[in-house]
Amino acid sequence: MSVEEMSATAKALFRDGKGLLAMDESNPTCNKRFEKLGIPQTEEYRQKWRQLIVTAPGLSESISGAILYDETIWQKSSDDIPFITILQKNGIVPGIKVDAGAKDFAGHPGEKSTEGLDGLRERLTTYFNFGARFAKWRAVITIGPSIPSIACIDANVTELTLYALLCQEAGLVPIVEPEVLMDGDHTMEKCREVTVQVQNALFEKLTEYGVALEALILKPNMILPGLNCQIQETVDETAEATIATLLRTVPAKVPAVAFLSGGQSAEHATARLAAMNTKYGERVPWAVAFSYSRAIQQKALEIWRGEDSNIAEAQRSLIFYASSNRQARLGREAPAVS
Ligand code: 13P
């Protein structure tokens, strides 16, 4: 795959207001969400859940690409059709999470570094041959009294860059996800400061190592106050802060910015995306899009609760949130939230 072909894939993923569905929770994360709702934490139930998603009628009207987890990419529906085939037949491009998770960063209490580079070249080739056309790697940056450290930022952006180089060598569009977590009581200003620092370091490293920026997708956090911060800015204020920050950090060559939802309510994730597109959509060089997991799936999971009789209603909920985010991308106002 040439850089031009990967760039075309990256652009095509965000046509017509569509976006990505992150359905790539690792087994431990998926199990944690199941446990809270009393759903059995087994491969059988994870398969049922992912089948509910990939067979939701009309999913492809809003979703152009789905990020899968290793277990899911090999799974089949109950009538023996590989999930990847169902997605492809519906015009949804399969993608794959390839990191092995954020682990404690040695010598740096409270900080994480992401594992998964060992054997990555071979895994990427296997996924490409099976039909994946893009990949994802998540780095986690925590805000705390004296963190993030320079070392943590450097380790994470280096890992993201080595991953991105290997992806492009294998013909897969890399999604680079440097997530500054919402956990904590930090202000929006602090989130902005750390996000600028991380993204500047990231784009510097990507450029230095020769990653083709036109064939890459950035999956960032929005600029938001910590979940426990006393002051919670309005939708318009967070939209403005996010766009102003990304205009400082993200080169114009990058085709798309696809946000994670990161613990925002589904309504906030949609309203903020709508505000960004309504007010600034025409003025930014990249697509302003979504790559949400919880903001699209969480309500559906709560409806389903592992019961076959709830599948149709859960699918309707999933489609509702997917389609609300497509409307948000198209710059149509979302229902008001403060
Ligand atoms: P959330 O939208 O739930 O933050 O998940 C996005 C994601 O892919 C995290 O890696």
Short mmCIF file of C-alpha atoms and ligand atoms in Angstrom, two decimals:
data_model
loop_
_atom_site.label_atom_id
_atom_site.label_comp_id
_atom_site.label_asym_id
_atom_site.label_seq_id
_atom_site.Cartn_x
_atom_site.Cartn_y
_atom_site.Cartn_z
CA MET A 1 0.00 0.00 0.00
CA SER A 2 1.44 3.34 -1.00
CA VAL A 3 1.19 6.45 1.16
CA GLU A 4 -1.34 7.78 -1.39
CA GLU A 5 -3.52 4.70 -0.97
CA MET A 6 -3.37 4.88 2.83
CA SER A 7 -4.12 8.59 2.68
CA ALA A 8 -7.15 7.86 0.48
CA THR A 9 -8.33 5.24 3.01
CA ALA A 10 -7.97 7.71 5.87
CA LYS A 11 -9.97 10.37 4.01
CA ALA A 12 -12.66 7.93 2.86
CA LEU A 13 -13.33 6.91 6.47
CA PHE A 14 -14.67 10.39 7.23
CA ARG A 15 -16.82 11.07 4.15
CA ASP A 16 -20.46 12.11 4.46
CA GLY A 17 -20.26 12.88 8.16
CA LYS A 18 -19.47 9.27 9.08
CA GLY A 19 -17.08 8.23 11.81
CA LEU A 20 -15.56 5.29 13.64
CA LEU A 21 -16.98 2.95 16.22
CA ALA A 22 -14.42 1.81 18.78
CA MET A 23 -15.58 -1.69 19.74
CA ASP A 24 -12.08 -2.78 20.71
CA GLU A 25 -12.28 -3.02 24.48
CA SER A 26 -9.77 -5.58 25.67
CA ASN A 27 -11.23 -8.65 27.40
CA PRO A 28 -10.48 -7.25 30.90
CA THR A 29 -12.15 -3.90 30.07
CA CYS A 30 -15.14 -5.56 28.39
CA ASN A 31 -15.49 -7.94 31.34
CA LYS A 32 -15.41 -5.03 33.82
CA ARG A 33 -18.31 -3.38 31.97
CA PHE A 34 -20.20 -6.68 31.82
CA GLU A 35 -19.64 -7.31 35.55
CA LYS A 36 -21.29 -4.01 36.50
CA LEU A 37 -24.43 -5.08 34.64
CA GLY A 38 -24.45 -8.71 35.76
CA ILE A 39 -23.56 -10.04 32.29
CA PRO A 40 -21.46 -13.25 32.32
CA GLN A 41 -17.81 -12.44 31.61
CA THR A 42 -17.18 -15.16 29.05
CA GLU A 43 -16.09 -15.39 25.44
CA GLU A 44 -19.63 -16.52 24.57
CA TYR A 45 -21.16 -13.30 25.89
CA ARG A 46 -18.47 -11.09 24.38
CA GLN A 47 -19.27 -12.75 21.02
CA LYS A 48 -23.02 -12.14 21.53
CA TRP A 49 -22.36 -8.48 22.35
CA ARG A 50 -20.15 -7.91 19.33
CA GLN A 51 -22.65 -9.75 17.11
CA LEU A 52 -25.38 -7.40 18.35
CA ILE A 53 -23.21 -4.47 17.25
CA VAL A 54 -22.01 -5.65 13.83
CA THR A 55 -25.51 -6.80 12.82
CA ALA A 56 -27.32 -3.65 13.99
CA PRO A 57 -29.54 -2.67 11.04
CA GLY A 58 -28.38 0.59 9.42
CA LEU A 59 -25.06 0.84 11.30
CA SER A 60 -23.19 1.69 8.09
CA GLU A 61 -25.33 4.80 7.55
CA SER A 62 -23.27 6.51 10.26
CA ILE A 63 -20.25 4.28 10.83
CA SER A 64 -17.52 3.92 8.21
CA GLY A 65 -15.01 1.91 10.22
CA ALA A 66 -15.01 -0.33 13.28
CA ILE A 67 -12.02 -0.86 15.54
CA LEU A 68 -11.91 -4.49 16.68
CA TYR A 69 -10.00 -6.34 19.39
CA ASP A 70 -7.90 -9.40 18.56
CA GLU A 71 -10.50 -11.83 19.96
CA THR A 72 -13.29 -10.17 17.93
CA ILE A 73 -11.54 -10.01 14.57
CA TRP A 74 -11.45 -13.83 14.43
CA GLN A 75 -15.00 -14.36 15.69
CA LYS A 76 -18.05 -15.37 13.65
CA SER A 77 -21.76 -14.77 13.96
CA SER A 78 -24.05 -17.52 15.25
CA ASP A 79 -24.78 -18.43 11.61
CA ASP A 80 -21.05 -18.85 10.98
CA ILE A 81 -20.24 -15.65 9.07
CA PRO A 82 -16.99 -13.98 10.13
CA PHE A 83 -17.67 -10.60 11.76
CA ILE A 84 -15.10 -9.06 9.42
CA THR A 85 -17.13 -10.28 6.41
CA ILE A 86 -20.35 -8.81 7.83
CA LEU A 87 -18.63 -5.46 8.28
CA GLN A 88 -17.04 -5.48 4.83
CA LYS A 89 -20.34 -6.43 3.14
CA ASN A 90 -21.94 -3.42 4.81
CA GLY A 91 -19.16 -1.12 3.62
CA ILE A 92 -17.63 -0.75 7.09
CA VAL A 93 -13.83 -0.88 7.04
CA PRO A 94 -12.35 -3.17 9.71
CA GLY A 95 -9.61 -1.79 11.95
CA ILE A 96 -7.70 -3.39 14.82
CA LYS A 97 -6.38 -2.35 18.21
CA VAL A 98 -2.79 -3.54 18.33
CA ASP A 99 -1.39 -2.23 21.59
CA ALA A 100 -1.16 -4.60 24.52
CA GLY A 101 -2.41 -2.09 27.06
CA ALA A 102 -1.12 0.73 29.24
CA LYS A 103 1.10 -0.69 32.00
CA ASP A 104 2.82 0.91 35.00
CA PHE A 105 5.76 3.00 33.79
CA ALA A 106 8.83 1.76 35.64
CA GLY A 107 10.29 4.30 38.05
CA HIS A 108 7.37 6.71 37.60
CA PRO A 109 4.58 6.08 40.11
CA GLY A 110 1.12 6.92 38.79
CA GLU A 111 2.18 6.97 35.15
CA LYS A 112 1.71 4.51 32.28
CA SER A 113 3.57 3.38 29.21
CA THR A 114 1.92 1.25 26.52
CA GLU A 115 3.22 -2.21 25.63
CA GLY A 116 2.90 -4.15 22.39
CA LEU A 117 5.82 -3.36 20.09
CA ASP A 118 7.37 -6.85 20.35
CA GLY A 119 6.27 -8.94 17.37
CA LEU A 120 4.12 -6.07 16.09
CA ARG A 121 5.48 -6.20 12.51
CA GLU A 122 4.31 -9.81 12.10
CA ARG A 123 0.93 -9.16 13.76
CA LEU A 124 0.28 -6.19 11.47
CA THR A 125 0.94 -8.29 8.38
CA THR A 126 -1.44 -10.98 9.63
CA TYR A 127 -4.20 -8.41 10.29
CA PHE A 128 -3.67 -6.74 6.91
CA ASN A 129 -3.90 -10.09 5.10
CA PHE A 130 -7.13 -10.80 6.99
CA GLY A 131 -8.67 -7.50 5.80
CA ALA A 132 -7.87 -4.82 8.38
CA ARG A 133 -7.02 -1.48 6.81
CA PHE A 134 -6.27 0.64 9.86
CA ALA A 135 -4.98 0.14 13.39
CA LYS A 136 -5.09 1.82 16.78
CA TRP A 137 -2.59 2.33 19.61
CA ARG A 138 -3.64 4.08 22.82
CA ALA A 139 -1.21 5.95 25.05
CA VAL A 140 -2.42 7.17 28.44
CA ILE A 141 -1.29 10.38 30.09
CA THR A 142 -2.47 11.09 33.64
CA ILE A 143 -2.66 14.57 35.14
CA GLY A 144 -1.65 14.74 38.81
CA PRO A 145 0.24 16.98 41.26
CA SER A 146 3.63 16.51 39.59
CA ILE A 147 2.73 14.46 36.54
CA PRO A 148 2.95 13.94 33.61
CA SER A 149 6.73 13.77 33.64
CA ILE A 150 8.80 14.60 30.58
CA ALA A 151 9.98 10.96 30.62
CA CYS A 152 6.41 9.64 30.46
CA ILE A 153 5.52 11.90 27.55
CA ASP A 154 8.71 10.98 25.73
CA ALA A 155 8.26 7.23 26.23
CA ASN A 156 4.64 7.35 25.06
CA VAL A 157 5.19 9.48 21.96
CA THR A 158 8.16 7.28 21.00
CA GLU A 159 6.01 4.14 21.30
CA LEU A 160 3.23 5.76 19.25
CA THR A 161 5.74 6.76 16.59
CA LEU A 162 7.38 3.33 16.29
CA TYR A 163 3.91 1.79 16.03
CA ALA A 164 2.86 4.30 13.34
CA LEU A 165 5.99 3.57 11.27
CA LEU A 166 5.34 -0.17 11.40
CA CYS A 167 1.67 0.33 10.46
CA GLN A 168 2.50 2.34 7.38
CA GLU A 169 5.12 -0.24 6.38
CA ALA A 170 2.37 -2.89 6.57
CA GLY A 171 -0.15 -0.77 4.63
CA LEU A 172 -2.37 0.03 7.62
CA VAL A 173 -3.43 3.58 8.47
CA PRO A 174 -2.31 4.24 12.06
CA ILE A 175 -4.69 5.86 14.50
CA VAL A 176 -2.46 7.51 17.09
CA GLU A 177 -4.28 8.02 20.38
CA PRO A 178 -2.49 10.07 23.02
CA GLU A 179 -5.26 10.21 25.64
CA VAL A 180 -4.95 12.79 28.39
CA LEU A 181 -7.30 11.32 30.99
CA MET A 182 -10.29 13.20 32.42
CA ASP A 183 -9.80 11.60 35.85
CA GLY A 184 -9.05 14.12 38.60
CA ASP A 185 -9.94 17.63 39.66
CA HIS A 186 -7.65 19.55 37.29
CA THR A 187 -8.95 22.57 35.40
CA MET A 188 -9.66 22.82 31.69
CA GLU A 189 -6.63 25.08 31.42
CA LYS A 190 -4.41 22.33 32.85
CA CYS A 191 -5.85 19.84 30.34
CA ARG A 192 -5.07 22.29 27.56
CA GLU A 193 -1.50 22.82 28.76
CA VAL A 194 -0.76 19.08 29.01
CA THR A 195 -2.49 18.25 25.71
CA VAL A 196 -0.44 20.90 23.88
CA GLN A 197 2.75 19.51 25.42
CA VAL A 198 1.89 15.91 24.49
CA GLN A 199 0.69 16.62 20.96
CA ASN A 200 3.62 18.91 20.16
CA ALA A 201 6.01 16.19 21.34
CA LEU A 202 4.08 13.62 19.33
CA PHE A 203 4.09 15.49 16.02
CA GLU A 204 7.75 16.38 16.49
CA LYS A 205 8.63 12.70 16.95
CA LEU A 206 6.39 11.52 14.08
CA THR A 207 8.04 14.04 11.77
CA GLU A 208 11.55 13.25 12.97
CA TYR A 209 11.04 9.50 12.36
CA GLY A 210 9.48 10.01 8.93
CA VAL A 211 5.87 8.94 9.52
CA ALA A 212 3.65 10.16 6.65
CA LEU A 213 1.28 12.58 8.36
CA GLU A 214 -1.15 12.52 5.44
CA ALA A 215 -1.75 8.82 6.06
CA LEU A 216 -2.49 8.95 9.79
CA ILE A 217 -5.48 9.70 12.01
CA LEU A 218 -5.17 11.52 15.34
CA LYS A 219 -7.49 10.28 18.09
CA PRO A 220 -7.25 12.90 20.82
CA ASN A 221 -9.11 13.84 23.97
CA MET A 222 -11.16 17.01 23.90
CA ILE A 223 -9.99 19.92 26.07
CA LEU A 224 -12.11 19.41 29.18
CA PRO A 225 -11.91 20.02 32.92
CA GLY A 226 -11.25 16.98 35.10
CA LEU A 227 -14.37 15.00 36.03
CA ASN A 228 -14.09 16.25 39.64
CA CYS A 229 -13.20 19.86 38.85
CA GLN A 230 -15.53 22.40 40.52
CA ILE A 231 -15.76 24.51 37.38
CA GLN A 232 -17.25 22.75 34.37
CA GLU A 233 -17.12 24.93 31.25
CA THR A 234 -20.04 25.09 28.83
CA VAL A 235 -20.26 23.10 25.61
CA ASP A 236 -19.29 26.16 23.57
CA GLU A 237 -16.31 26.95 25.78
CA THR A 238 -14.93 23.42 25.57
CA ALA A 239 -15.52 23.31 21.80
CA GLU A 240 -13.64 26.57 21.35
CA ALA A 241 -10.76 25.48 23.61
CA THR A 242 -10.46 22.16 21.78
CA ILE A 243 -10.37 23.64 18.30
CA ALA A 244 -7.99 26.45 19.32
CA THR A 245 -5.62 23.85 20.82
CA LEU A 246 -5.69 21.51 17.85
CA LEU A 247 -5.04 24.41 15.48
CA ARG A 248 -1.81 24.97 17.43
CA THR A 249 -0.69 21.36 17.45
CA VAL A 250 -2.05 19.35 14.50
CA PRO A 251 -0.42 19.88 11.10
CA ALA A 252 -2.79 20.61 8.21
CA LYS A 253 -1.58 17.49 6.36
CA VAL A 254 -3.32 15.21 8.88
CA PRO A 255 -6.63 14.20 7.23
CA ALA A 256 -8.72 13.72 10.35
CA VAL A 257 -9.04 14.21 14.05
CA ALA A 258 -11.40 11.58 15.52
CA PHE A 259 -12.10 12.13 19.20
CA LEU A 260 -12.40 9.53 21.93
CA SER A 261 -15.30 10.08 24.33
CA GLY A 262 -13.22 9.30 27.43
CA GLY A 263 -15.90 9.20 30.11
CA GLN A 264 -18.03 12.15 28.95
CA SER A 265 -21.75 11.47 28.87
CA ALA A 266 -23.04 10.44 25.45
CA GLU A 267 -24.96 13.71 25.27
CA HIS A 268 -21.91 15.86 26.01
CA ALA A 269 -19.73 13.97 23.52
CA THR A 270 -22.29 14.62 20.79
CA ALA A 271 -23.06 18.22 21.74
CA ARG A 272 -19.39 19.17 21.87
CA LEU A 273 -18.73 17.54 18.51
CA ALA A 274 -21.72 19.38 17.03
CA ALA A 275 -20.53 22.71 18.46
CA MET A 276 -17.06 22.21 16.98
CA ASN A 277 -18.42 21.40 13.54
CA THR A 278 -21.12 24.08 13.54
CA LYS A 279 -18.81 26.88 14.58
CA TYR A 280 -15.41 25.90 13.22
CA GLY A 281 -16.00 23.10 10.69
CA GLU A 282 -15.32 25.33 7.69
CA ARG A 283 -12.20 26.86 9.22
CA VAL A 284 -10.11 23.81 10.09
CA PRO A 285 -7.98 21.81 7.64
CA TRP A 286 -8.86 18.33 8.97
CA ALA A 287 -12.14 16.44 9.43
CA VAL A 288 -13.45 16.87 13.00
CA ALA A 289 -14.89 13.46 13.70
CA PHE A 290 -15.57 10.76 16.28
CA SER A 291 -14.12 7.40 17.22
CA TYR A 292 -16.31 6.74 20.23
CA SER A 293 -16.83 3.63 22.28
CA ARG A 294 -18.78 4.46 25.45
CA ALA A 295 -20.61 7.47 23.97
CA ILE A 296 -22.16 5.18 21.33
CA GLN A 297 -22.33 1.79 23.04
CA GLN A 298 -22.88 2.31 26.76
CA LYS A 299 -26.66 2.81 26.71
CA ALA A 300 -27.09 -0.17 24.37
CA LEU A 301 -25.07 -2.34 26.74
CA GLU A 302 -27.27 -1.26 29.66
CA ILE A 303 -30.39 -2.15 27.65
CA TRP A 304 -29.07 -5.51 26.45
CA ARG A 305 -27.79 -6.86 29.81
CA GLY A 306 -27.00 -10.18 28.14
CA GLU A 307 -30.66 -10.97 27.27
CA ASP A 308 -31.61 -12.04 23.73
CA SER A 309 -35.04 -10.45 24.16
CA ASN A 310 -33.36 -7.01 24.49
CA ILE A 311 -31.24 -7.21 21.33
CA ALA A 312 -33.52 -5.22 19.02
CA GLU A 313 -33.99 -2.38 21.51
CA ALA A 314 -30.26 -2.27 22.26
CA GLN A 315 -29.53 -2.07 18.53
CA ARG A 316 -31.95 0.83 18.16
CA SER A 317 -30.11 2.68 20.92
CA LEU A 318 -26.74 2.00 19.29
CA ILE A 319 -28.01 3.34 15.96
CA PHE A 320 -29.53 6.39 17.67
CA TYR A 321 -26.18 7.42 19.18
CA ALA A 322 -24.17 6.57 16.05
CA SER A 323 -26.54 8.62 13.94
CA SER A 324 -26.60 11.55 16.42
CA ASN A 325 -22.84 11.79 16.05
CA ARG A 326 -23.08 11.76 12.27
CA GLN A 327 -25.56 14.64 12.54
CA ALA A 328 -23.09 16.39 14.85
CA ARG A 329 -20.36 16.00 12.27
CA LEU A 330 -22.63 17.45 9.64
CA GLY A 331 -22.88 20.51 11.85
CA ARG A 332 -26.48 20.01 12.85
CA GLU A 333 -27.14 21.26 16.35
CA ALA A 334 -27.41 18.54 18.99
CA PRO A 335 -30.07 18.77 21.73
CA ALA A 336 -28.93 21.27 24.37
CA VAL A 337 -26.83 20.17 27.35
CA SER A 338 -25.02 22.56 29.65
P1 13P B 1 -14.19 5.92 24.66
O1 13P B 1 -14.93 6.64 23.55
O2 13P B 1 -15.08 5.10 25.53
O3 13P B 1 -13.25 6.82 25.39
O4 13P B 1 -13.26 4.85 23.96
C1 13P B 1 -12.50 5.23 22.89
C2 13P B 1 -11.33 4.36 22.80
O5 13P B 1 -11.12 3.72 21.81
C3 13P B 1 -10.40 4.31 23.94
O6 13P B 1 -9.22 3.73 23.51
#
